[in-house]
Coordinates of C-alpha atoms and ligand atoms in Angstrom, one line a residue:
M236 CA 82.7 88.6 130.9
I237 CA 82.0 89.9 127.9
A238 CA 85.7 90.4 125.4
A239 CA 85.4 93.6 123.3
S240 CA 88.7 93.6 123.3
I241 CA 92.2 92.0 122.8
P242 CA 93.1 93.3 125.7
D243 CA 89.5 91.4 127.6
Y244 CA 90.7 87.6 125.7
R245 CA 94.3 88.4 127.6
E246 CA 92.7 89.2 130.8
L247 CA 90.4 86.1 130.1
A248 CA 92.8 83.8 129.3
R249 CA 94.7 85.1 132.5
R250 CA 92.3 83.6 134.5
R251 CA 91.6 80.3 132.4
L252 CA 95.2 79.7 131.4
P253 CA 98.1 77.8 134.5
R254 CA 100.1 80.1 135.7
F255 CA 103.2 78.2 133.7
L256 CA 101.2 78.9 129.7
F257 CA 99.8 82.2 130.6
D258 CA 102.9 83.8 131.4
Y259 CA 105.2 81.6 128.3
I260 CA 102.4 83.2 126.4
D261 CA 102.6 87.1 127.7
G262 CA 106.0 87.4 128.9
G263 CA 108.9 89.4 127.1
S264 CA 112.4 88.1 127.6
Y265 CA 114.6 89.6 129.8
A266 CA 113.4 92.8 131.3
E267 CA 110.6 92.7 129.3
V268 CA 111.5 96.7 127.4
T269 CA 111.5 95.8 123.6
L270 CA 107.6 93.8 124.3
R271 CA 106.5 97.3 125.7
R272 CA 108.3 98.9 123.0
N273 CA 106.2 96.9 120.6
I274 CA 102.8 98.0 122.4
A275 CA 103.9 101.3 122.6
D276 CA 105.1 102.7 119.8
L277 CA 102.3 101.3 117.9
E278 CA 99.5 103.3 120.1
D279 CA 102.2 106.2 119.8
I280 CA 101.2 107.0 116.4
A281 CA 98.5 109.3 115.7
L282 CA 96.0 108.7 113.0
R283 CA 94.7 111.3 110.8
Q284 CA 91.3 112.0 110.4
R285 CA 89.8 112.7 107.6
V286 CA 85.8 113.4 107.1
L287 CA 83.1 113.6 104.6
R288 CA 85.2 111.2 102.0
D289 CA 82.8 109.0 101.4
V290 CA 84.0 105.7 102.4
S291 CA 80.8 103.6 102.6
N292 CA 82.3 100.9 100.3
L293 CA 85.0 99.3 102.1
D294 CA 87.5 96.8 100.8
L295 CA 89.8 94.7 103.5
S296 CA 90.1 92.7 101.4
T297 CA 93.7 91.9 99.9
E298 CA 96.1 89.7 98.1
L299 CA 99.7 87.8 99.5
F300 CA 101.6 85.2 98.0
G301 CA 99.1 84.6 95.3
Q302 CA 96.2 84.3 97.3
K303 CA 93.4 86.3 97.9
Q304 CA 92.5 87.3 101.6
A305 CA 89.4 88.9 103.6
L306 CA 91.6 91.0 105.3
P307 CA 95.7 91.9 105.5
V308 CA 96.3 89.9 108.7
A309 CA 97.6 86.0 109.6
L310 CA 97.7 84.0 112.3
A311 CA 101.5 84.1 113.6
P312 CA 103.4 81.2 114.3
I313 CA 102.5 80.2 117.8
G314 CA 105.2 77.1 119.6
L315 CA 103.0 74.6 122.0
A316 CA 99.8 76.7 120.6
G317 CA 98.0 73.2 121.1
M318 CA 98.6 73.4 125.2
N319 CA 95.9 76.7 125.4
A320 CA 92.7 75.1 124.2
R321 CA 91.7 71.1 123.3
R322 CA 93.5 70.8 119.6
G323 CA 94.2 73.9 119.5
E324 CA 96.1 74.1 116.3
C325 CA 93.2 72.8 115.0
Q326 CA 90.8 75.2 116.4
A327 CA 92.4 77.7 115.1
V328 CA 92.9 76.9 111.3
R329 CA 89.0 76.4 111.2
A330 CA 88.6 79.6 112.2
A331 CA 91.5 81.8 110.6
E332 CA 89.6 79.5 107.2
T333 CA 86.1 81.0 108.3
A334 CA 87.6 84.6 108.8
G335 CA 89.3 83.8 105.3
I336 CA 92.6 84.4 106.5
P337 CA 96.0 82.1 105.7
F338 CA 97.1 80.8 110.0
T339 CA 100.9 80.0 110.1
L340 CA 101.9 76.1 112.1
S341 CA 104.1 76.4 113.9
T342 CA 107.6 74.1 113.9
V343 CA 106.7 73.7 117.4
S344 CA 103.1 72.9 117.2
A345 CA 101.6 70.6 119.6
C346 CA 99.5 69.0 117.1
S347 CA 101.4 67.9 114.2
M348 CA 101.0 69.3 110.0
A349 CA 99.1 66.0 109.2
E350 CA 96.5 66.6 112.2
V351 CA 96.4 70.4 111.1
A352 CA 95.5 69.4 107.2
K353 CA 93.4 66.7 108.1
A354 CA 91.1 69.3 110.2
A355 CA 91.5 72.6 107.6
S356 CA 90.0 72.3 104.5
R357 CA 92.3 75.4 102.8
P358 CA 96.1 75.7 102.5
F359 CA 97.7 76.9 105.3
W360 CA 101.3 78.5 106.3
F361 CA 103.8 76.6 107.7
Q362 CA 106.8 77.8 109.3
L363 CA 110.4 76.1 110.4
Y364 CA 113.3 77.0 112.3
M365 CA 116.9 75.9 111.3
I366 CA 117.8 72.8 112.6
R367 CA 120.7 70.8 112.8
D368 CA 119.5 68.1 111.3
R369 CA 119.0 69.5 107.7
G370 CA 117.9 65.6 107.0
F371 CA 115.2 67.1 109.4
I372 CA 113.9 69.8 107.8
R373 CA 114.3 68.4 104.3
E374 CA 111.6 65.4 106.0
L375 CA 109.3 68.4 107.2
L376 CA 109.6 70.5 103.6
Q377 CA 108.9 67.4 101.7
E378 CA 105.6 66.6 104.0
A379 CA 105.0 70.6 104.0
V380 CA 104.8 69.6 100.3
E381 CA 102.5 67.1 101.0
L382 CA 100.2 68.3 102.8
K383 CA 100.4 71.5 100.2
C384 CA 100.9 74.5 102.6
S385 CA 100.8 77.2 100.6
T386 CA 104.1 79.4 101.8
L387 CA 106.7 78.6 103.9
I388 CA 107.6 80.8 106.6
F389 CA 111.1 80.6 107.3
T390 CA 112.0 82.1 111.5
V391 CA 116.1 83.1 111.9
D392 CA 115.6 84.9 115.3
M393 CA 116.3 82.2 117.4
P394 CA 119.9 80.7 116.5
V395 CA 119.7 80.9 120.5
P396 CA 116.9 81.4 122.8
G397 CA 116.7 84.7 124.2
S398 CA 116.2 83.7 128.0
R399 CA 112.6 84.7 130.0
Y400 CA 112.4 85.5 133.3
R401 CA 108.7 84.4 133.9
D402 CA 109.4 81.1 132.6
Y403 CA 111.2 81.0 135.7
H404 CA 109.3 82.1 138.0
S405 CA 106.2 80.3 136.1
G406 CA 108.4 76.5 136.9
L407 CA 108.7 76.3 132.6
A408 CA 112.1 76.6 132.4
G409 CA 115.0 76.0 134.8
A410 CA 113.1 73.7 137.5
P411 CA 114.1 69.6 136.0
G412 CA 112.2 66.3 137.3
L413 CA 109.8 66.1 139.8
K414 CA 110.0 69.3 141.6
G415 CA 109.1 71.8 138.1
A416 CA 106.7 69.0 137.0
M417 CA 105.2 69.1 140.6
R418 CA 104.5 72.8 140.2
R419 CA 103.0 73.3 137.3
A420 CA 101.1 70.4 137.7
L421 CA 99.8 72.6 141.1
Q422 CA 99.3 75.4 138.8
G423 CA 97.2 72.9 136.5
A424 CA 95.0 71.6 139.0
M425 CA 93.9 75.6 140.0
K426 CA 92.3 76.3 136.8
P427 CA 90.0 72.8 136.4
D428 CA 88.1 74.6 133.5
W429 CA 91.3 74.3 131.3
A430 CA 93.1 70.8 133.4
W431 CA 90.0 69.1 131.8
D432 CA 89.6 70.5 128.1
V433 CA 93.0 70.4 127.3
G434 CA 94.3 68.1 130.3
V435 CA 92.1 65.7 129.9
M436 CA 90.3 66.3 126.9
G437 CA 92.9 67.2 125.0
R438 CA 95.4 64.0 125.0
P439 CA 97.7 63.2 123.4
H440 CA 99.6 65.8 124.0
G441 CA 102.4 65.0 121.6
L442 CA 105.0 67.2 120.4
G443 CA 104.2 67.5 117.2
N444 CA 106.2 67.7 114.7
V445 CA 109.1 66.7 116.5
A446 CA 107.8 64.1 118.6
R447 CA 109.5 61.6 116.2
K448 CA 112.8 63.4 116.9
L449 CA 111.9 62.2 120.9
Q450 CA 111.7 59.0 121.4
G451 CA 108.6 58.9 122.9
K452 CA 109.3 61.1 125.4
T453 CA 106.4 63.8 125.6
G454 CA 107.6 66.3 128.4
I455 CA 108.2 69.9 128.8
E456 CA 111.7 69.5 129.5
D457 CA 112.2 67.2 127.1
F458 CA 110.9 69.7 124.4
F459 CA 113.2 72.2 125.5
A460 CA 116.0 70.6 126.0
W461 CA 115.7 69.7 122.6
M462 CA 115.4 72.9 121.1
R463 CA 118.2 73.9 122.5
E464 CA 120.3 71.3 121.4
N465 CA 118.9 71.1 118.0
F466 CA 118.4 74.8 117.1
D467 CA 121.4 75.9 115.2
S468 CA 123.4 78.8 115.4
S469 CA 126.0 78.7 113.2
I470 CA 123.5 79.3 110.4
S471 CA 124.5 82.0 107.7
W472 CA 122.9 83.5 104.8
A473 CA 124.6 80.6 102.3
D474 CA 122.0 78.6 104.1
L475 CA 119.4 79.9 103.4
D476 CA 120.2 78.6 99.8
F477 CA 119.8 75.5 101.2
I478 CA 116.2 76.9 101.9
R479 CA 115.8 78.0 99.3
S480 CA 116.4 75.3 96.7
E481 CA 114.2 73.1 98.8
W482 CA 111.5 74.9 98.6
K483 CA 110.1 76.0 95.4
G484 CA 106.5 77.7 96.7
P485 CA 106.5 81.1 98.6
L486 CA 109.7 82.0 100.6
V487 CA 109.4 84.8 103.5
I488 CA 112.3 85.5 106.0
K489 CA 110.7 86.0 109.4
G490 CA 112.8 88.0 112.1
L491 CA 114.2 90.9 110.7
L492 CA 114.8 94.5 112.1
D493 CA 117.5 95.8 109.9
P494 CA 117.7 97.5 106.1
E495 CA 120.7 95.4 105.5
D496 CA 119.6 92.3 106.5
A497 CA 115.8 92.6 104.7
K498 CA 118.6 93.3 101.5
E499 CA 120.1 90.0 101.6
A500 CA 116.7 88.2 102.0
A501 CA 116.3 89.6 98.5
A502 CA 119.5 88.8 97.1
I503 CA 119.0 85.5 98.6
G504 CA 115.4 85.1 96.0
A505 CA 112.2 85.5 98.7
D506 CA 109.8 86.1 98.3
G507 CA 109.0 88.5 101.1
I508 CA 110.1 88.8 104.9
V509 CA 108.2 89.8 108.4
V510 CA 110.1 92.5 110.4
S511 CA 109.7 91.5 113.8
N512 CA 111.5 90.9 116.9
H513 CA 109.8 87.3 118.1
G514 CA 107.0 89.9 120.4
G515 CA 109.9 90.9 121.9
R516 CA 110.8 87.1 123.4
Q517 CA 114.3 87.6 121.5
L518 CA 117.3 90.2 122.2
D519 CA 115.3 92.2 124.5
G520 CA 116.0 96.2 124.1
V521 CA 116.3 96.6 120.0
L522 CA 113.8 98.4 118.0
S523 CA 110.4 98.5 118.4
S524 CA 108.5 96.7 115.2
A525 CA 107.0 100.4 114.3
Q526 CA 110.3 101.6 114.5
A527 CA 111.8 99.2 112.8
L528 CA 109.8 98.7 109.1
P529 CA 109.6 102.1 107.8
P530 CA 113.8 102.0 106.5
I531 CA 113.0 98.6 105.7
V532 CA 110.1 99.2 103.2
D533 CA 112.2 102.2 101.9
A534 CA 114.9 99.6 101.4
V535 CA 113.4 96.0 100.0
G536 CA 109.6 97.2 99.4
D537 CA 109.6 97.4 96.0
K538 CA 111.6 94.2 95.4
L539 CA 110.3 91.8 98.8
T540 CA 106.5 91.3 99.8
V541 CA 107.4 93.1 103.5
L542 CA 104.6 91.9 106.7
A543 CA 105.0 92.5 110.4
D544 CA 104.2 91.5 113.6
G545 CA 104.7 92.9 116.9
G546 CA 102.6 94.7 119.0
V547 CA 99.2 94.5 117.4
R548 CA 96.3 94.6 119.7
S549 CA 93.8 95.7 117.9
G550 CA 92.6 96.9 113.8
L551 CA 94.0 100.4 114.6
D552 CA 97.2 98.6 115.1
V553 CA 97.2 96.5 111.7
L554 CA 95.8 99.9 109.7
R555 CA 99.1 101.7 111.7
M556 CA 101.4 98.8 110.6
L557 CA 99.8 98.6 106.5
A558 CA 100.5 102.9 107.3
L559 CA 104.4 102.0 108.1
G560 CA 104.8 100.1 105.0
A561 CA 103.3 96.8 105.3
K562 CA 101.1 95.0 103.3
G563 CA 100.2 92.2 106.0
V564 CA 100.7 91.8 110.1
L565 CA 100.9 88.8 111.5
L566 CA 98.8 88.6 115.2
G567 CA 100.7 86.8 117.4
R568 CA 99.4 86.4 121.2
A569 CA 96.3 88.5 119.8
W570 CA 94.9 84.9 118.8
A571 CA 96.8 83.0 121.2
F572 CA 94.4 84.8 123.8
A573 CA 91.7 84.5 121.7
L574 CA 91.8 80.4 121.3
A575 CA 93.3 79.9 125.0
A576 CA 89.6 82.4 126.5
R577 CA 87.1 80.7 124.2
G578 CA 89.4 78.3 121.7
Q579 CA 87.7 78.4 117.6
A580 CA 85.3 81.3 118.4
G581 CA 87.2 83.0 120.3
V582 CA 89.8 83.0 117.5
E583 CA 86.7 84.2 115.5
H584 CA 85.4 86.5 117.5
M585 CA 88.8 88.1 117.9
L586 CA 88.9 89.1 114.2
K587 CA 85.7 90.1 114.5
L588 CA 86.6 93.1 116.3
I589 CA 89.7 93.3 114.1
E590 CA 87.2 93.6 111.1
A591 CA 85.1 96.5 112.7
E592 CA 88.3 98.2 114.0
M593 CA 89.1 98.4 111.0
R594 CA 85.9 99.1 109.2
V595 CA 86.4 102.3 111.9
A596 CA 89.1 103.3 111.5
M597 CA 89.6 103.3 108.0
T598 CA 86.4 105.1 107.6
L599 CA 87.7 107.8 109.1
T600 CA 90.8 108.4 107.8
G601 CA 89.1 108.4 104.0
V602 CA 90.2 105.3 102.6
G603 CA 88.4 102.8 100.8
S604 CA 90.7 99.6 100.4
I605 CA 94.3 98.5 101.7
G606 CA 95.7 99.7 98.4
E607 CA 94.8 103.2 99.6
I608 CA 96.5 102.8 103.2
D609 CA 99.9 104.6 103.0
R610 CA 102.1 107.5 105.5
S611 CA 99.6 109.9 104.3
I612 CA 96.8 108.9 106.6
L613 CA 99.4 110.1 110.1
A614 CA 99.9 112.6 111.5
N615 CA 102.6 114.5 111.3
R616 CA 104.8 112.6 109.2
Ligands
FMN938 C1 103.6 82.7 122.8 C2 104.6 82.7 121.7 C3 105.2 82.0 120.7 C4 105.6 82.1 119.7 N1 106.3 80.4 118.8 C5 106.6 81.1 117.5 C6 107.2 80.0 117.3 O1 107.2 79.2 117.6 N2 107.7 80.3 116.0 C7 107.7 82.1 115.6 O2 108.7 81.9 114.5 N3 107.2 82.6 116.4 C8 107.0 82.2 117.3 N4 106.7 83.9 118.3 C9 106.8 85.0 117.5 C10 105.3 85.1 116.9 O3 105.2 84.6 115.6 C11 105.0 86.8 116.6 O4 106.4 87.2 115.9 C12 104.8 88.0 117.8 O5 104.3 86.9 118.6 C13 104.1 88.8 117.5 O6 104.1 89.1 118.3 P1 103.3 90.0 119.2 O7 101.8 88.4 120.2 O8 103.1 91.3 120.1 O9 101.9 90.1 118.0 C14 105.8 83.3 119.3 C15 105.0 84.0 120.5 C16 105.0 83.7 121.7 C17 103.7 84.7 122.2

């Protein structure tokens, strides 16, 4: 199959990955209402076509947190992305560099920060969750500084994990011991290309940044158990002062849907926020990002760099998020699918598709540069 779109990459990923991994990426929490809403609400936004405005010199570049980038997008943090393709995060960081955009490494990546730094030739972004062990947080932040990570994305919408039914059905969650391992092994054996690429050639299968806390355990269940025990639901805005004081570079709070929370982020001295519902993977039933974004931009757009993610499946969706007021857009499943389907080349191609779609959309909405994109390119708004 020739991939011409992000939904095509989703289909290729479905064919290549064992079921437990595809469903882990594709799924959302509970009845997946918010997951569907993210996509549907973006699709529903009608663009205002304008013609004959000489937009022959399009400029898609922008600047986020002091760094020039070729497109107004970044790769979102995706936990365990390294299981989608051999040493997956290393392939993805190289693809992001080729496209001239930032890559974000998740706290819970498969490849460690040091391995990704070796694969990279430029600074990348690091994403952190609030972990009970503040000493470990300090260690991770220290390492991020030493490895020259340029921006910290601090995710706040996972004090507890949302329940994902698909993970129970696939055996990724709730199937402890040998029985679960056998189910997953069987699913892996049914996908020989993946089994060879990741299962055999992708070794060692460590748990990246948290491996040192797992005392030699490498099982997927050990990892999820660690997450359940160590994610901190007692976190409050006061704890963000700790993060702000430990991290001197640009700090971006990810996972906000409410203007009041966005004001708190501005008050603690954050540089930016990501309007996000974790891709519909946490509290099902909350607003889509596209719905939540405009009031947040109205409340804090002059104080903070507002980014957004959730449901972006084309360059048109990127344009829609920018028109709603985002200064940049994070791509989540879009790159996870492309990586699973074709590795680094897949992510590079997916980003080319985004760029090409943005060029058409900018030409036909009559905007020549990213800075010109605002709500005036939307119909009926
Ligand atoms: C498989 C998967 C793993 C994710 N892991 C993380 C993570 O480790 N840290 C984080 O902040 N967000 C994580 N997210 C959320 C993404 O960063 C992003 O907010 C979301 O995917 C955006 O929605 P989209 O996938 O519809 O584009 C994950 C999302 C997916 C699909």
